[in-house]
Amino acid sequence: MKSKDIASYVVVILLISFALISRVFPMPFNISIVSGSSMLPTLRTGDIVVGISTHLSKFNVNDTVICCFTFSHCIIHRVVNFTATYVVTKGDNNPLPDPQVPLKFAKYKVVFVVPFVAWFLPVLFAVSFYLYLKRKEVKAFLISFTEVEFVVFAVFLLMDLSFVSLVPVNYFSFATIERPSVELKGIWLVNRGKVLSINYSLSDVNLVNVSQCVAYIFNNSFSCSTNISDSSLLVTIPSEVYLKAYEFGVERINVSLKVILDKGFLIGNYSYVVNWRPLVLSEYAQNVTVFNPNYILMHTSNITITYMGYDPIFGIPVIIETRVLPPILVEPMNNFTIHVSPVKGSSYAYVEFTYKLRGRDIFERRKVSF
Amino acid sequence: MKGVKLAFDKHSSTIGLISGLASLFYGLYLLLVLFLPIYTVDGIITGYVCLLHYNLNYYGKPIKLDSLSAVSLLSIPLLAYSLFSILVGLLFLYDYLKKNDVCVSIRRIFGNALAGTAMSGLLYGLLNVVLPVEVGQLNINLNTVTSAGYVYLGSSSVRISPLSSIFTSNLVFLGFTAFFLFVSSLAYVILVKS
């Protein structure tokens, strides 16, 4: 083999190795071949990308950069965020961004792209045409003795080096595949405590069915029904649950669910607090409104309206009339209004009633002015 | 040495034949390694991974991983080499059976064996360094506890195919490469000496 040929092979090997070396050592530019579909439709497998060192040309958000970590591993993705110390990239076709990496790994900014169809077919055609023009010499060479073993070795060595230098292996491939997740967004009572709304934050997963729903207080369990609404579960709490909680003086109610997902299932134990509170009274325009802030019926009894006036001689308050009303059941989270119409000679009235709250008798009185 | 028919003795002829067969079978072996499923995945990810291609489904939907696509691309030189090795072996056998001049074939086989050492480096890297790391990412467990409770979303496991664990073991492919290089070198040296 002539020294000129050996020198040619060495130069070619060095040129090819340049692409490999530039992945780890700072070089003015880098040439790589895209592999994979993470940057579709911007970049396709086989496209050649030319990158300029980030020391020579700074990058910004939305620029495509070549991040190289070792001789073999690089990624060619778009910058979505960066600071003085780290950079976050994302493939255009990936659902999730890549894990953040130190800024020093973003080595080259892509400035030029040669699509696969723009170089492969012309190169193939050019090589084929050249071989066709030189077909006699090629045929003579292939059947001759001279240097065939070195040419075979050199061709495959160059092919090996070319591919290894130009085709990097990507990092984080599976990390950018969206993984399903279920998180709790919030729980709140709706429909006057009859329904517990459990809201989830769902990613790449859907609620299908609820196979088990139990509400329980201490050792008492109650079956509950559910409805699915998008990413929420609406659990209908039986009224017996509140009655039992009230009876035991318990303020925390637990709900256990087994939810079937399209990709698995979820077992959740949730609890919420119910505060047993006194009835809320308000007076306005000769009306006394009684609001029940609890999730059970409240029984009011001994409801009387005492009309008061003033003695015309002495000016002291006197009872004009007393009216007794039948007991009222105030619905959970609901109002009941007692209208007080004045009677002749009355200046004001008292509305009074009693009720029980957690075993205690509570007496309420409100003054209504005419 | 152009156009000279060399008279091999029976011993040299046997070595030449072995080198030709070695080239043929080495090419077939590499072809097998390229197309044999090396890893199979079960669970929420199902499918297989070969050097030249892969087929993975994630919850029933096909997925593409750039790292495995890169491995497929890097296996193209191995495919080209294996086909060339088979061709060279077949050409030698043709010349040998037709009692033609086998000198060029032996030189081709020797060059092929030298190229095989470079290719074995690439194959070793793909089988022992790149693929285990990339395929290892497919061992996942999505069962977890979140604010919503115990979330069971399944897991996946990766297994090495029993057949490919034999064919892709370092002992087998490095041994095969060394044997091929040895017999082809021997045939080449005999050729040069004669």
Coordinates of C-alpha atoms in Angstrom, one line a residue:
Chain A
M1 CA 0.0 0.0 0.0
K2 CA 1.4 3.4 -0.9
S3 CA 2.2 5.9 1.8
K4 CA 0.0 8.4 0.0
D5 CA -3.0 6.0 0.4
I6 CA -2.2 5.4 4.0
A7 CA -2.0 9.1 4.6
S8 CA -5.4 9.5 2.9
Y9 CA -7.0 6.9 5.1
V10 CA -5.5 8.5 8.2
V11 CA -6.9 11.9 7.2
V12 CA -10.3 10.5 6.6
I13 CA -10.3 8.7 9.9
L14 CA -9.3 11.9 11.7
L15 CA -12.1 13.8 10.0
I16 CA -14.6 11.2 11.0
S17 CA -13.3 11.0 14.5
F18 CA -13.6 14.8 14.8
A19 CA -17.4 14.4 15.1
L20 CA -16.8 11.9 17.9
I21 CA -14.2 14.1 19.7
S22 CA -16.4 17.2 19.5
R23 CA -19.0 15.5 21.7
V24 CA -16.7 15.7 24.7
F25 CA -14.0 18.2 23.9
P26 CA -14.8 21.8 22.9
M27 CA -14.7 22.2 19.2
P28 CA -16.0 25.1 16.9
F29 CA -18.7 22.9 15.4
N30 CA -20.2 19.5 15.5
I31 CA -21.9 17.3 12.9
S32 CA -24.5 14.7 13.9
I33 CA -27.1 12.5 12.3
V34 CA -30.5 12.6 13.9
S35 CA -31.9 9.2 15.1
G36 CA -35.4 8.8 16.5
S37 CA -38.6 10.6 16.3
S38 CA -38.5 12.9 19.3
M39 CA -38.1 16.0 17.2
L40 CA -40.7 15.3 14.6
P41 CA -41.7 17.1 12.5
T42 CA -38.8 19.5 12.8
L43 CA -36.1 16.8 12.5
R44 CA -36.3 13.3 11.1
T45 CA -34.1 10.2 11.3
G46 CA -31.2 10.6 9.0
D47 CA -31.2 14.4 8.9
I48 CA -27.7 15.9 9.3
V49 CA -27.5 18.7 11.8
V50 CA -24.6 21.2 12.0
G51 CA -24.1 22.9 15.4
I52 CA -21.9 25.8 16.3
S53 CA -20.2 25.8 19.7
T54 CA -22.3 27.6 22.3
H55 CA -19.2 29.5 23.3
L56 CA -19.3 31.1 19.8
S57 CA -23.0 31.5 19.5
K58 CA -25.3 31.8 22.5
F59 CA -28.6 30.0 22.5
N60 CA -32.0 31.1 23.6
V61 CA -35.3 29.5 24.5
N62 CA -36.8 27.7 21.4
D63 CA -33.3 27.2 19.8
T64 CA -32.3 23.6 19.1
V65 CA -29.2 22.5 20.9
I66 CA -27.0 19.4 20.9
C67 CA -26.3 18.3 24.5
C68 CA -23.5 15.8 24.8
F69 CA -22.8 13.8 27.9
T70 CA -20.3 11.2 26.8
F71 CA -18.6 10.1 23.6
S72 CA -21.7 8.0 22.8
H73 CA -24.6 9.9 24.3
C74 CA -26.1 13.1 23.0
I75 CA -29.5 14.5 22.5
I76 CA -30.7 17.1 19.9
H77 CA -33.7 18.8 21.5
R78 CA -35.2 22.3 21.8
V79 CA -34.5 24.6 24.8
V80 CA -37.5 25.3 26.9
N81 CA -35.9 26.9 29.8
F82 CA -32.4 27.7 31.0
T83 CA -30.6 29.6 33.8
A84 CA -27.0 30.3 34.6
T85 CA -26.5 26.8 35.8
Y86 CA -28.9 24.4 34.1
V87 CA -30.8 23.9 30.9
V88 CA -34.1 22.1 30.2
T89 CA -34.8 20.7 26.8
K90 CA -37.7 19.0 25.2
G91 CA -38.3 17.0 22.0
D92 CA -41.0 18.6 19.9
N93 CA -42.7 15.3 19.7
N94 CA -42.3 14.3 23.3
P95 CA -45.1 14.9 25.8
L96 CA -42.7 15.7 28.6
P97 CA -39.5 17.8 28.9
D98 CA -36.2 16.1 29.5
P99 CA -34.7 16.2 33.0
Q100 CA -32.7 19.4 33.6
V101 CA -29.0 19.1 33.0
P102 CA -26.0 21.4 33.8
L103 CA -25.6 24.2 31.3
K104 CA -22.1 23.0 30.3
F105 CA -23.6 20.0 28.5
A106 CA -25.4 22.2 26.0
K107 CA -22.4 22.3 23.7
Y108 CA -23.7 23.2 20.3
K109 CA -26.5 25.3 18.8
V110 CA -28.0 23.8 15.7
V111 CA -27.6 26.3 12.9
F112 CA -28.1 24.2 9.8
V113 CA -30.1 21.1 8.9
V114 CA -29.7 18.9 5.8
P115 CA -32.8 16.8 5.4
F116 CA -32.2 13.1 4.8
V117 CA -33.8 13.1 1.3
A118 CA -31.6 16.1 0.4
W119 CA -28.3 14.3 1.0
F120 CA -28.9 10.5 0.9
L121 CA -30.4 10.1 -2.5
P122 CA -28.0 12.5 -4.2
V123 CA -25.0 10.9 -2.5
L124 CA -26.2 7.4 -3.4
F125 CA -26.8 8.6 -7.0
A126 CA -23.4 10.2 -7.2
V127 CA -21.6 7.2 -5.8
S128 CA -23.5 4.8 -8.1
F129 CA -22.8 7.0 -11.1
Y130 CA -19.1 7.3 -10.2
L131 CA -18.9 3.5 -9.8
Y132 CA -20.7 3.1 -13.1
L133 CA -18.2 5.4 -14.9
K134 CA -15.3 3.6 -13.3
R135 CA -16.9 0.1 -13.7
K136 CA -14.0 -1.3 -15.7
E137 CA -11.4 -0.2 -13.1
V138 CA -13.7 -1.5 -10.3
K139 CA -14.1 -4.8 -11.9
A140 CA -10.4 -5.2 -12.5
F141 CA -9.7 -4.2 -8.9
L142 CA -12.1 -6.6 -7.5
I143 CA -10.6 -9.6 -9.3
S144 CA -7.0 -8.5 -8.8
F145 CA -4.7 -9.4 -6.1
T146 CA -3.5 -6.0 -5.1
E147 CA -4.6 -4.6 -1.7
V148 CA -8.1 -6.0 -1.7
E149 CA -7.7 -7.1 2.0
F150 CA -6.8 -3.6 3.1
V151 CA -9.5 -2.0 1.1
V152 CA -12.1 -4.3 2.6
F153 CA -10.8 -3.6 6.1
A154 CA -10.6 0.2 5.5
V155 CA -14.1 0.4 4.0
F156 CA -15.7 -1.3 7.0
L157 CA -13.6 0.5 9.5
L158 CA -14.6 3.8 8.0
M159 CA -18.2 2.8 7.9
D160 CA -18.0 1.7 11.6
L161 CA -16.3 5.0 12.6
S162 CA -18.7 7.1 10.5
F163 CA -21.8 5.7 12.1
V164 CA -20.4 5.8 15.7
S165 CA -19.2 9.4 15.2
L166 CA -22.3 10.7 13.5
V167 CA -25.1 8.9 15.3
P168 CA -25.3 9.6 19.0
V169 CA -27.4 7.6 21.4
N170 CA -30.1 9.6 23.1
Y171 CA -30.4 9.9 26.8
F172 CA -33.6 10.0 28.9
S173 CA -35.6 8.2 26.2
F174 CA -38.2 6.7 28.6
A175 CA -38.2 9.6 31.0
T176 CA -40.0 11.7 28.4
I177 CA -42.8 9.2 28.0
E178 CA -45.9 10.4 29.9
R179 CA -46.6 8.2 32.8
P180 CA -50.1 8.0 34.2
S181 CA -50.7 9.6 37.6
V182 CA -53.6 10.3 39.9
E183 CA -53.4 13.0 42.5
L184 CA -56.1 14.4 44.8
K185 CA -57.2 17.9 44.0
G186 CA -59.7 18.4 46.7
I187 CA -62.7 17.2 48.6
W188 CA -65.8 19.2 49.4
L189 CA -69.4 18.6 50.3
V190 CA -72.1 19.7 47.9
N191 CA -75.9 19.5 47.7
R192 CA -76.3 20.3 51.4
G193 CA -74.0 17.6 52.6
K194 CA -75.7 14.8 50.6
V195 CA -72.9 14.5 48.1
L196 CA -69.2 14.4 48.7
S197 CA -67.3 15.6 45.6
I198 CA -63.8 14.1 45.3
N199 CA -61.8 15.8 42.6
Y200 CA -58.7 14.3 41.1
S201 CA -55.9 15.5 39.0
L202 CA -55.5 12.9 36.3
S203 CA -52.7 12.5 33.8
D204 CA -53.0 10.0 31.0
V205 CA -55.5 7.9 33.0
N206 CA -59.3 7.9 33.3
L207 CA -61.8 7.0 36.0
V208 CA -64.0 4.0 34.8
N209 CA -66.0 2.7 37.7
V210 CA -66.2 2.4 41.5
S211 CA -66.3 -1.1 42.8
Q212 CA -66.5 -0.4 46.5
C213 CA -67.8 2.6 48.4
V214 CA -68.1 2.6 52.2
A215 CA -68.6 5.4 54.7
Y216 CA -67.8 4.5 58.2
I217 CA -67.8 5.9 61.7
F218 CA -66.0 3.9 64.3
N219 CA -67.1 0.3 63.7
N220 CA -70.2 1.3 61.8
S221 CA -70.0 1.1 58.0
F222 CA -72.5 2.3 55.5
S223 CA -72.6 1.5 51.8
C224 CA -72.6 4.5 49.5
S225 CA -73.2 5.1 45.9
T226 CA -71.1 7.0 43.4
N227 CA -71.3 8.8 40.1
I228 CA -68.3 9.7 37.9
S229 CA -68.1 13.1 36.3
D230 CA -64.9 13.6 34.3
S231 CA -62.2 13.6 36.8
S232 CA -64.5 13.8 39.9
L233 CA -66.3 11.2 41.9
L234 CA -69.6 12.2 43.4
V235 CA -70.2 10.1 46.5
T236 CA -73.8 10.1 47.9
I237 CA -73.5 10.0 51.7
P238 CA -76.5 8.2 53.3
S239 CA -78.3 10.4 55.8
E240 CA -77.8 7.6 58.4
V241 CA -74.1 8.4 58.4
Y242 CA -74.8 11.9 59.7
L243 CA -77.3 10.6 62.2
K244 CA -74.8 8.1 63.6
A245 CA -72.1 10.7 63.7
Y246 CA -74.4 13.1 65.5
E247 CA -75.4 10.4 67.9
F248 CA -71.7 9.5 68.7
G249 CA -70.7 13.1 68.7
V250 CA -68.2 12.4 66.0
E251 CA -67.1 15.2 63.7
R252 CA -64.9 13.2 61.2
I253 CA -66.5 10.9 58.6
N254 CA -64.4 8.5 56.7
V255 CA -65.0 7.2 53.2
S256 CA -63.2 4.3 51.6
L257 CA -63.2 3.8 47.9
K258 CA -61.9 1.3 45.4
V259 CA -61.9 3.1 42.0
I260 CA -61.3 1.2 38.8
L261 CA -59.1 3.1 36.3
D262 CA -58.6 2.4 32.6
K263 CA -55.0 1.5 33.5
G264 CA -55.3 0.0 37.0
F265 CA -57.1 0.9 40.1
L266 CA -57.0 3.2 43.1
I267 CA -57.7 2.6 46.7
G268 CA -58.4 5.8 48.5
N269 CA -59.4 6.6 52.1
Y270 CA -60.7 10.0 52.6
S271 CA -62.1 11.9 55.5
Y272 CA -64.0 15.1 56.0
V273 CA -65.1 17.1 59.0
V274 CA -68.6 18.0 60.0
N275 CA -69.0 20.6 62.7
W276 CA -72.2 20.3 64.8
R277 CA -73.2 23.9 65.2
P278 CA -76.1 25.8 66.7
L279 CA -78.9 27.1 64.6
V280 CA -78.2 30.5 63.1
L281 CA -80.9 33.1 63.6
S282 CA -81.3 36.4 61.8
E283 CA -84.0 39.0 61.9
Y284 CA -85.0 41.3 59.1
A285 CA -88.3 43.1 58.2
Q286 CA -90.5 41.3 60.7
N287 CA -89.1 37.9 59.6
V288 CA -87.0 35.7 61.8
T289 CA -85.0 33.3 59.7
V290 CA -83.6 30.1 61.2
F291 CA -80.8 28.5 59.3
N292 CA -79.7 24.9 60.1
P293 CA -75.9 24.6 59.4
N294 CA -75.9 20.9 60.1
Y295 CA -76.4 17.8 57.9
I296 CA -79.3 16.4 59.9
L297 CA -82.8 17.6 60.6
M298 CA -83.1 19.9 63.6
H299 CA -86.3 19.8 65.7
T300 CA -87.4 23.1 67.2
S301 CA -90.1 23.1 69.8
N302 CA -91.9 25.4 72.2
I303 CA -92.1 28.1 69.5
T304 CA -93.9 31.2 70.9
I305 CA -94.4 34.7 69.6
T306 CA -94.9 37.1 72.5
Y307 CA -96.3 40.5 71.3
M308 CA -95.2 43.3 73.6
G309 CA -96.7 46.8 73.9
Y310 CA -96.4 49.7 76.4
D311 CA -98.8 50.5 79.2
P312 CA -100.5 53.8 78.2
I313 CA -100.3 55.2 81.8
F314 CA -97.1 53.9 83.1
G315 CA -95.2 53.3 79.9
I316 CA -93.9 50.0 81.0
P317 CA -93.8 47.0 78.6
V318 CA -96.8 44.7 78.8
I319 CA -97.6 41.5 77.0
I320 CA -100.3 42.1 74.5
E321 CA -100.7 38.5 73.2
T322 CA -98.8 35.2 73.1
R323 CA -99.1 32.8 70.2
V324 CA -97.8 29.2 70.2
L325 CA -96.6 27.7 66.9
P326 CA -96.3 24.0 66.1
P327 CA -92.8 22.5 66.2
I328 CA -90.7 23.1 63.1
L329 CA -88.3 20.6 61.5
V330 CA -85.5 22.6 59.9
E331 CA -84.0 20.7 56.9
P332 CA -80.2 20.2 56.8
M333 CA -78.4 23.3 55.4
N334 CA -81.7 24.9 54.9
N335 CA -83.7 27.9 56.2
F336 CA -87.1 28.3 57.9
T337 CA -88.6 31.7 58.1
I338 CA -91.1 32.8 60.8
H339 CA -93.1 35.9 59.7
V340 CA -94.2 38.0 62.6
S341 CA -97.2 40.3 61.8
P342 CA -97.9 43.0 64.3
V343 CA -101.1 42.9 66.3
K344 CA -103.1 45.9 67.5
G345 CA -101.3 47.7 70.2
S346 CA -98.0 45.8 69.9
S347 CA -94.7 47.7 69.5
Y348 CA -92.5 44.7 69.2
A349 CA -92.5 40.9 69.7
Y350 CA -90.2 38.1 70.9
V351 CA -89.8 34.9 68.9
E352 CA -88.6 32.1 71.2
F353 CA -88.0 28.4 70.7
T354 CA -85.9 25.6 72.1
Y355 CA -84.0 22.8 70.5
K356 CA -81.5 20.1 71.4
L357 CA -77.9 20.2 70.2
R358 CA -75.7 17.2 71.1
G359 CA -77.8 16.5 74.2
R360 CA -77.9 20.1 75.4
D361 CA -81.1 22.1 75.5
I362 CA -80.6 25.5 73.7
F363 CA -83.0 28.3 74.1
E364 CA -83.2 31.0 71.4
R365 CA -84.9 34.4 71.5
R366 CA -85.1 37.1 68.9
K367 CA -86.7 40.6 69.1
V368 CA -88.7 41.8 66.2
S369 CA -89.5 45.5 66.1
F370 CA -92.6 46.9 64.3
Chain B
M1 CA 0.7 -12.4 -8.1
K2 CA -1.9 -11.4 -10.6
G3 CA -3.6 -14.2 -12.4
V4 CA -1.4 -16.9 -10.9
K5 CA -3.1 -20.1 -9.9
L6 CA -1.6 -21.3 -6.7
A7 CA -1.3 -25.0 -6.0
F8 CA -2.3 -25.4 -2.4
D9 CA -1.5 -28.7 -0.8
K10 CA -4.2 -30.6 0.9
H11 CA -3.4 -29.1 4.3
S12 CA -3.5 -25.5 3.1
S13 CA -6.6 -26.3 1.0
T14 CA -8.3 -27.5 4.2
I15 CA -7.4 -24.3 6.0
G16 CA -8.6 -22.2 3.1
L17 CA -11.9 -24.0 3.1
I18 CA -12.3 -23.6 6.8
S19 CA -11.6 -19.8 6.5
G20 CA -14.3 -19.6 3.7
L21 CA -16.8 -21.5 5.8
A22 CA -15.9 -19.4 8.8
S23 CA -16.6 -16.3 6.8
L24 CA -20.0 -17.7 5.7
F25 CA -21.0 -18.8 9.1
Y26 CA -19.7 -15.7 10.8
G27 CA -21.9 -13.6 8.5
L28 CA -24.9 -15.9 9.3
Y29 CA -24.2 -15.7 13.0
L30 CA -24.1 -11.9 12.9
L31 CA -27.3 -11.9 10.9
L32 CA -28.9 -14.0 13.6
V33 CA -27.7 -11.8 16.3
L34 CA -29.0 -8.7 14.5
F35 CA -32.5 -10.1 14.1
L36 CA -32.9 -12.3 17.2
P37 CA -35.0 -10.7 19.9
I38 CA -32.5 -10.1 22.7
Y39 CA -34.8 -8.7 25.3
T40 CA -38.5 -9.3 25.8
V41 CA -40.7 -7.0 27.9
D42 CA -43.8 -8.0 29.8
G43 CA -46.3 -6.1 31.8
I44 CA -47.6 -2.6 31.0
I45 CA -44.8 -2.4 28.4
T46 CA -44.8 -5.4 26.1
G47 CA -42.7 -6.2 23.1
Y48 CA -39.2 -7.2 22.2
V49 CA -35.9 -5.5 21.4
C50 CA -33.5 -6.6 18.7
L51 CA -30.4 -4.8 17.5
L52 CA -31.9 -3.9 14.2
H53 CA -35.4 -3.2 15.3
Y54 CA -37.7 -3.2 18.2
N55 CA -41.4 -3.3 18.9
L56 CA -42.7 -1.9 22.2
N57 CA -46.2 -1.2 23.3
Y58 CA -47.0 0.9 26.4
Y59 CA -50.5 0.2 27.7
G60 CA -51.3 -1.2 24.3
K61 CA -50.1 1.7 22.3
P62 CA -46.9 1.5 20.3
I63 CA -44.1 3.7 21.5
K64 CA -40.8 4.8 19.9
L65 CA -37.7 5.4 21.9
D66 CA -34.9 7.5 20.4
S67 CA -32.2 5.5 22.1
L68 CA -33.3 2.2 20.6
S69 CA -33.8 3.9 17.2
A70 CA -30.2 5.0 17.5
V71 CA -29.1 1.4 18.3
S72 CA -31.0 0.3 15.1
L73 CA -29.2 2.9 13.1
L74 CA -25.8 1.9 14.6
S75 CA -26.5 -1.7 13.7
I76 CA -26.6 -0.9 9.9
P77 CA -22.8 -1.3 9.5
L78 CA -23.1 -4.7 11.2
L79 CA -25.8 -5.7 8.8
A80 CA -23.7 -4.6 5.8
Y81 CA -20.8 -6.4 7.2
S82 CA -22.7 -9.6 7.8
L83 CA -24.1 -9.6 4.3
F84 CA -20.6 -9.0 2.9
S85 CA -19.2 -11.8 5.0
I86 CA -21.8 -14.2 3.7
L87 CA -21.2 -13.1 0.1
V88 CA -17.4 -13.5 0.5
G89 CA -17.8 -16.9 2.0
L90 CA -20.2 -18.0 -0.8
L91 CA -17.8 -16.6 -3.5
F92 CA -14.9 -18.6 -1.9
L93 CA -17.0 -21.8 -1.9
Y94 CA -17.9 -21.2 -5.5
D95 CA -14.3 -20.8 -6.5
Y96 CA -13.2 -23.7 -4.4
L97 CA -15.8 -26.1 -5.8
K98 CA -15.2 -25.0 -9.3
K99 CA -11.4 -25.4 -8.7
N100 CA -10.9 -21.8 -9.6
D101 CA -8.2 -19.5 -8.3
V102 CA -9.0 -18.8 -4.6
C103 CA -6.2 -16.3 -3.9
V104 CA -8.3 -13.2 -4.2
S105 CA -11.1 -14.8 -2.2
I106 CA -8.6 -15.6 0.6
R107 CA -7.4 -12.0 0.6
R108 CA -11.0 -10.8 0.7
I109 CA -11.7 -13.2 3.6
F110 CA -8.6 -11.9 5.5
G111 CA -9.6 -8.3 5.0
N112 CA -13.1 -9.3 6.1
A113 CA -11.8 -10.9 9.2
L114 CA -9.8 -7.8 10.0
A115 CA -12.9 -5.7 9.6
G116 CA -14.7 -8.2 11.9
T117 CA -12.4 -7.1 14.7
A118 CA -13.6 -3.5 14.3
M119 CA -17.2 -4.6 14.0
S120 CA -16.9 -6.8 17.1
G121 CA -16.0 -3.7 19.0
L122 CA -19.2 -2.0 17.8
L123 CA -21.2 -5.2 18.6
Y124 CA -19.7 -5.5 22.0
G125 CA -20.5 -1.8 22.8
L126 CA -24.1 -2.2 21.7
L127 CA -24.7 -5.5 23.5
N128 CA -22.9 -4.8 26.7
V129 CA -22.9 -1.0 27.2
V130 CA -25.7 0.7 25.3
L131 CA -28.6 -1.8 25.2
P132 CA -28.5 -2.9 28.8
V133 CA -28.7 0.7 30.0
E134 CA -31.5 1.7 27.5
V135 CA -33.5 -1.4 27.9
G136 CA -33.0 -1.3 31.7
Q137 CA -35.2 1.9 31.7
L138 CA -38.1 -0.3 30.7
N139 CA -38.1 -2.0 34.1
I140 CA -40.7 0.3 35.7
N141 CA -43.1 0.1 38.6
L142 CA -45.9 2.6 38.5
N143 CA -47.5 1.4 41.7
T144 CA -47.3 4.2 44.1
V145 CA -48.8 6.2 46.9
T146 CA -50.1 9.7 46.0
S147 CA -52.3 12.2 47.7
A148 CA -55.2 10.3 46.1
G149 CA -54.3 7.0 47.9
Y150 CA -52.7 3.8 46.7
V151 CA -52.5 3.9 42.9
Y152 CA -51.9 0.6 41.2
L153 CA -50.9 1.2 37.6
G154 CA -48.9 -1.9 36.9
S155 CA -45.2 -2.6 36.2
S156 CA -43.1 -4.1 33.6
S157 CA -40.1 -6.4 33.6
V158 CA -37.4 -7.1 31.1
R159 CA -36.0 -10.6 30.4
I160 CA -33.2 -11.7 28.2
S161 CA -34.3 -14.3 25.7
P162 CA -32.8 -17.7 26.5
L163 CA -31.7 -18.3 22.9
S164 CA -30.1 -14.9 22.5
S165 CA -28.3 -15.1 25.9
I166 CA -26.4 -18.0 24.3
F167 CA -25.7 -16.3 21.0
T168 CA -24.9 -12.9 22.3
S169 CA -22.7 -14.0 25.2
N170 CA -19.3 -12.4 25.1
L171 CA -17.6 -15.8 25.1
V172 CA -19.5 -16.9 21.9
F173 CA -19.1 -13.9 19.8
L174 CA -15.6 -12.9 20.8
G175 CA -14.6 -16.5 20.5
F176 CA -16.2 -16.8 17.0
T177 CA -14.5 -13.5 15.9
A178 CA -11.1 -14.7 17.2
F179 CA -11.5 -18.1 15.5
F180 CA -12.5 -16.4 12.2
L181 CA -9.5 -14.0 12.4
F182 CA -7.2 -16.9 13.3
V183 CA -8.1 -19.2 10.4
S184 CA -8.3 -16.4 7.8
S185 CA -4.9 -15.1 9.0
L186 CA -3.5 -18.6 8.7
A187 CA -4.9 -19.0 5.2
Y188 CA -3.5 -15.6 4.2
V189 CA 0.0 -16.4 5.6
I190 CA 0.0 -19.7 3.7
L191 CA -1.0 -17.8 0.6
V192 CA 1.7 -15.1 1.0
K193 CA 4.4 -17.7 1.8
S194 CA 3.5 -19.8 -1.2

